[in-house]
JSON list of C-alpha atoms in Angstrom, two decimals:
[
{"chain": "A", "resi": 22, "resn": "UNK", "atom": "CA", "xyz": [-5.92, 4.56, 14.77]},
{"chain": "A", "resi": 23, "resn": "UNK", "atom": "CA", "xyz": [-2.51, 3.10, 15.58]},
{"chain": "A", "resi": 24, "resn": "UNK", "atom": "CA", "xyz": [-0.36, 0.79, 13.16]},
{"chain": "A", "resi": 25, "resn": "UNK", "atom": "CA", "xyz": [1.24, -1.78, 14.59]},
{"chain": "A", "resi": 26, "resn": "UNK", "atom": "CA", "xyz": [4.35, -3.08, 13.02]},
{"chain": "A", "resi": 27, "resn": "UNK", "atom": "CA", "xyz": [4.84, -6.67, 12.89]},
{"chain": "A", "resi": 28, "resn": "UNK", "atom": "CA", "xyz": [8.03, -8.65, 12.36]},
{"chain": "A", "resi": 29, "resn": "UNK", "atom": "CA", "xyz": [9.80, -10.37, 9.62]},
{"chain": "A", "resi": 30, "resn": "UNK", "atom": "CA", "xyz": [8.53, -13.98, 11.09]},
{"chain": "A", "resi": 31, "resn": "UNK", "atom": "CA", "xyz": [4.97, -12.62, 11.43]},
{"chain": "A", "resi": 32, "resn": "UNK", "atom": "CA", "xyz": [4.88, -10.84, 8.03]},
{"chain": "A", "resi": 33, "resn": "UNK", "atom": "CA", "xyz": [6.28, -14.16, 6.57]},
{"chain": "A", "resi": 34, "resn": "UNK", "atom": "CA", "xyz": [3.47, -16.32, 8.02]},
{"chain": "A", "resi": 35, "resn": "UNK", "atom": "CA", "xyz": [0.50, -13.94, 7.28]},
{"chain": "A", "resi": 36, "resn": "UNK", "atom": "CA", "xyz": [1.74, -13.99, 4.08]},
{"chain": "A", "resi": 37, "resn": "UNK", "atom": "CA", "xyz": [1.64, -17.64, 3.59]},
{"chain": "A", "resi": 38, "resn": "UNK", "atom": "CA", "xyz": [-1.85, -17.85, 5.07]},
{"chain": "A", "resi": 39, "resn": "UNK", "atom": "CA", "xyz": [-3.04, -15.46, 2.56]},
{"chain": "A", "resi": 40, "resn": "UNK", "atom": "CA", "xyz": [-1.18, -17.44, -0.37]},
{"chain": "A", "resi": 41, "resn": "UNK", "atom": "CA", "xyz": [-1.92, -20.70, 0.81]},
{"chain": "A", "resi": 42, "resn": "UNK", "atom": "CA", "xyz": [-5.47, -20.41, 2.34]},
{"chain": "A", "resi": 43, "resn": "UNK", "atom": "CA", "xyz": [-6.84, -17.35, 1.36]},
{"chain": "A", "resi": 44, "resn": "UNK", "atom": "CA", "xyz": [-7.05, -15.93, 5.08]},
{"chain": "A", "resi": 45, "resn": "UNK", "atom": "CA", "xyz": [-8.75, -12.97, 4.88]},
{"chain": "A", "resi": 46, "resn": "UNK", "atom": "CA", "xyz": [-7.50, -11.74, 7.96]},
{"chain": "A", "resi": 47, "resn": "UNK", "atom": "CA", "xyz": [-4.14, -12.14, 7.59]},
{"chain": "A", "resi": 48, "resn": "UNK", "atom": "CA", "xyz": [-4.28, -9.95, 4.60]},
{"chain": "A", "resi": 49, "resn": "UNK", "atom": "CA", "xyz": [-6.01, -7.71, 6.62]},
{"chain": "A", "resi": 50, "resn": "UNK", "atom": "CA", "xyz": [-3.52, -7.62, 9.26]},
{"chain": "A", "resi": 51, "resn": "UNK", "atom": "CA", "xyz": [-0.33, -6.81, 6.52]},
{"chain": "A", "resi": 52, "resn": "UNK", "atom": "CA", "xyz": [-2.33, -4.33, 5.13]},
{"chain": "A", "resi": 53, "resn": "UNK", "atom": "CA", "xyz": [-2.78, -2.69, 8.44]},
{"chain": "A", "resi": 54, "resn": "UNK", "atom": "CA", "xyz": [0.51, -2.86, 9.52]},
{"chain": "A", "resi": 55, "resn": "UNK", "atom": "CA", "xyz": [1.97, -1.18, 6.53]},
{"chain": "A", "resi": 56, "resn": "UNK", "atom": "CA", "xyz": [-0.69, 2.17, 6.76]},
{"chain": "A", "resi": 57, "resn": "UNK", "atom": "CA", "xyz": [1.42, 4.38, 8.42]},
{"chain": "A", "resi": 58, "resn": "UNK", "atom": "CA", "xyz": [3.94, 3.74, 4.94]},
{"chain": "A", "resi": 59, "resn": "UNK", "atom": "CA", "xyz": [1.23, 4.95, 2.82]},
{"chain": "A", "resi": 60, "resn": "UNK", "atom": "CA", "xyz": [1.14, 8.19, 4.91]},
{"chain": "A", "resi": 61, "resn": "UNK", "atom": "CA", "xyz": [4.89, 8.77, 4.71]},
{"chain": "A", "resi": 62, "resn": "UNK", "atom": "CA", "xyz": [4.32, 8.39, 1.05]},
{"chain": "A", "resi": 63, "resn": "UNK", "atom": "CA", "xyz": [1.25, 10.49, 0.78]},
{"chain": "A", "resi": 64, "resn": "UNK", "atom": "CA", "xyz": [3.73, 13.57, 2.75]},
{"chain": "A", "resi": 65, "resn": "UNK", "atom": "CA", "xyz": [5.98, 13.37, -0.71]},
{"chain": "A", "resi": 66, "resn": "UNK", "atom": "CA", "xyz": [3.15, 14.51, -2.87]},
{"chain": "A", "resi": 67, "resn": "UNK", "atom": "CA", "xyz": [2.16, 17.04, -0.36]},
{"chain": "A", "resi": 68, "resn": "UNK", "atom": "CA", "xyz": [2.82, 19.75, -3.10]},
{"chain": "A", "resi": 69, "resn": "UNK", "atom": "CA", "xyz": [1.13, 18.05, -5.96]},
{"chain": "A", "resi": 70, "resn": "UNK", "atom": "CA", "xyz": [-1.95, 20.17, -5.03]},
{"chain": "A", "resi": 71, "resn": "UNK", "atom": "CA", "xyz": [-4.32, 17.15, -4.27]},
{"chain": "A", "resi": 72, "resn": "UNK", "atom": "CA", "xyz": [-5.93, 16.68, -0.82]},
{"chain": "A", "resi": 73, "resn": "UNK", "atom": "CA", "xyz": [-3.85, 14.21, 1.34]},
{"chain": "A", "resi": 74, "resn": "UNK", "atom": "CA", "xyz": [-6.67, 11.90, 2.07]},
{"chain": "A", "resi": 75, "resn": "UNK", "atom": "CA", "xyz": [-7.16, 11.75, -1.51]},
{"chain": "A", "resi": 76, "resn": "UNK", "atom": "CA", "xyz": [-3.48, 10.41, -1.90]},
{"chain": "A", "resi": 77, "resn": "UNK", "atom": "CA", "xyz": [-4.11, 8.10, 1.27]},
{"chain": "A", "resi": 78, "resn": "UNK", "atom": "CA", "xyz": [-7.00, 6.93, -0.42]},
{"chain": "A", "resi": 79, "resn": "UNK", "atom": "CA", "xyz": [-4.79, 5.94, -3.49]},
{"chain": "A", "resi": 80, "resn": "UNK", "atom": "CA", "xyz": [-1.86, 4.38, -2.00]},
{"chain": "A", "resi": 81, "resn": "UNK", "atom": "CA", "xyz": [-4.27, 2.35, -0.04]},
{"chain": "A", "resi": 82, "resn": "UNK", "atom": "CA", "xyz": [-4.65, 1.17, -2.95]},
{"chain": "A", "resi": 83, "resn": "UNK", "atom": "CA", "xyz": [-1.50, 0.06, -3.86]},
{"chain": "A", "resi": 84, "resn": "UNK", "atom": "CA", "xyz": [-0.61, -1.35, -0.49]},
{"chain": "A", "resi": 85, "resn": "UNK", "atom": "CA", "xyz": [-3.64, -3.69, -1.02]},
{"chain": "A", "resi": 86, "resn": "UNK", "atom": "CA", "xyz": [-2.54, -4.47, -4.78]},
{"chain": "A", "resi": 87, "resn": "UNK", "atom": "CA", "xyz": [1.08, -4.92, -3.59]},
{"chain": "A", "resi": 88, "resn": "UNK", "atom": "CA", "xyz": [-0.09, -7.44, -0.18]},
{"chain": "A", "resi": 89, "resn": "UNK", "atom": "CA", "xyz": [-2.04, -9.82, -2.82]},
{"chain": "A", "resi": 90, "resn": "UNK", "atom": "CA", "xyz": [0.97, -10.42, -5.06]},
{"chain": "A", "resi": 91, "resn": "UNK", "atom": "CA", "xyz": [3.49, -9.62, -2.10]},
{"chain": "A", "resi": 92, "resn": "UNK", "atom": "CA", "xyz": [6.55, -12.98, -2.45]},
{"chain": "A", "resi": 93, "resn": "UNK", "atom": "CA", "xyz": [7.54, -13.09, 0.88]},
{"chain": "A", "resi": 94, "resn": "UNK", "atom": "CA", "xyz": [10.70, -15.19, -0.63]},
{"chain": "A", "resi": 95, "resn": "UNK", "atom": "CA", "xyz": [11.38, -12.03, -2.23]},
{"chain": "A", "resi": 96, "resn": "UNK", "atom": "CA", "xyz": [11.48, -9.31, -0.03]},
{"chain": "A", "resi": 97, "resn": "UNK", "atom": "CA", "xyz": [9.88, -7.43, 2.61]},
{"chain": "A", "resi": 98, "resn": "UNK", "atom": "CA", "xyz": [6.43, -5.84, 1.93]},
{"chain": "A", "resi": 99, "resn": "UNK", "atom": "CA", "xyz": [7.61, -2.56, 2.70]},
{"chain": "A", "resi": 100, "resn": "UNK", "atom": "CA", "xyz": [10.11, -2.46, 0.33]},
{"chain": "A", "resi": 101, "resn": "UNK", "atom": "CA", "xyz": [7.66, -4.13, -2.24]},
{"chain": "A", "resi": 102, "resn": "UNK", "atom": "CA", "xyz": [4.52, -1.84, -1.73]},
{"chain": "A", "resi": 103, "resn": "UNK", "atom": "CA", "xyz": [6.86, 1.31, -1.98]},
{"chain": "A", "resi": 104, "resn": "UNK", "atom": "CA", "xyz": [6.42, 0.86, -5.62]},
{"chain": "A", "resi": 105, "resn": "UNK", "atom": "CA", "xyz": [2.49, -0.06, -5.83]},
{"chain": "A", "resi": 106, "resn": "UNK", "atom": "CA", "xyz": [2.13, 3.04, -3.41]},
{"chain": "A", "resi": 107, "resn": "UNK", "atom": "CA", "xyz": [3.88, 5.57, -5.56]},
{"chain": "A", "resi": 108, "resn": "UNK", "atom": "CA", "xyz": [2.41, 4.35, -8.86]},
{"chain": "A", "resi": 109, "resn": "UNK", "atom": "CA", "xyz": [-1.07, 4.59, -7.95]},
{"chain": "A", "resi": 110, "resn": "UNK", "atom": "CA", "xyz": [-0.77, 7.91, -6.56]},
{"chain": "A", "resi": 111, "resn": "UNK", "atom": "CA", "xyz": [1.21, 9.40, -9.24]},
{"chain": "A", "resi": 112, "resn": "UNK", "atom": "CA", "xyz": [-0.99, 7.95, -11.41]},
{"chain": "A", "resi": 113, "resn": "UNK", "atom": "CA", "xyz": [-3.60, 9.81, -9.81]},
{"chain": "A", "resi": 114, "resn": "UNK", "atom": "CA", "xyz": [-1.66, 13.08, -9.74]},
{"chain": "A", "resi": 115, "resn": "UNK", "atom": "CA", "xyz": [-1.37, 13.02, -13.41]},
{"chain": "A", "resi": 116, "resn": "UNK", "atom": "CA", "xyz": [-5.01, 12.14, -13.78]},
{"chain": "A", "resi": 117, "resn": "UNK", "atom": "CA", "xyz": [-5.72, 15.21, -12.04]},
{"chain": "A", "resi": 118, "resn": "UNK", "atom": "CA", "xyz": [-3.17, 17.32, -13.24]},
{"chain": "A", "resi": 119, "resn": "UNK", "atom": "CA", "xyz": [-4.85, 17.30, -16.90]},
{"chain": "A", "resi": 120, "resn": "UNK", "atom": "CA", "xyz": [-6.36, 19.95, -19.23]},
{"chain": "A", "resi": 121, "resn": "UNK", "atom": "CA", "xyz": [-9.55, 18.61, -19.12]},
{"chain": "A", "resi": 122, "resn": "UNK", "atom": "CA", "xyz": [-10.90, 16.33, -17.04]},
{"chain": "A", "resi": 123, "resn": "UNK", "atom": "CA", "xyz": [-13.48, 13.57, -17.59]},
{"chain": "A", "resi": 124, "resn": "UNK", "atom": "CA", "xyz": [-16.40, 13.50, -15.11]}
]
């Protein structure tokens, strides 16, 4: 699978369709431009003894959480799904990391 990288313009007017119409696809399209971040993220945790599609799987996540509040007055969604991206799979590090855990 390749990820294509879109532009500033093109991020900015996919996210407006998905704020002001609920496009479906254009969500679609900034999630799928942003995978290849979740996989430089999931390399971090690479030593956090959890399987790396398991962390993929979580900061998938994240990048979907972070598109669907993503401001694009604010900043770009790279720099704002960073932080959705690392909290969900830390979060699921420590959830895993715990004495016991809960089937």
């Amino acid at each position: 699978m390749t990820y294509n990288p879109i532009d500033a313009d093109t991020e900015r007017r996919l996210a407006v369709a998905w704020q002001t119409t609920g496009n479906k696809k254009a969500l679609g399209r900034l999630i799928q431009a942003h995978l290849g971040l979740v996989i430089h993220i999931a390399a971090g945790f690479r030593r956090s003894g959890l399987e790396t599609g398991e962390l993929i799987q979580e900061g998938n996540l994240g990048l979907t959480i972070a598109a669907r509040r993503f401001d694009p007055d604010q900043a770009r969604l790279s720099a704002y799904a960073a932080y959705w991206i690392r909290a969900c799979m830390l979060e699921h590090v420590v959830r895993s990391h715990g004495p016991v855990r809960i089937g």
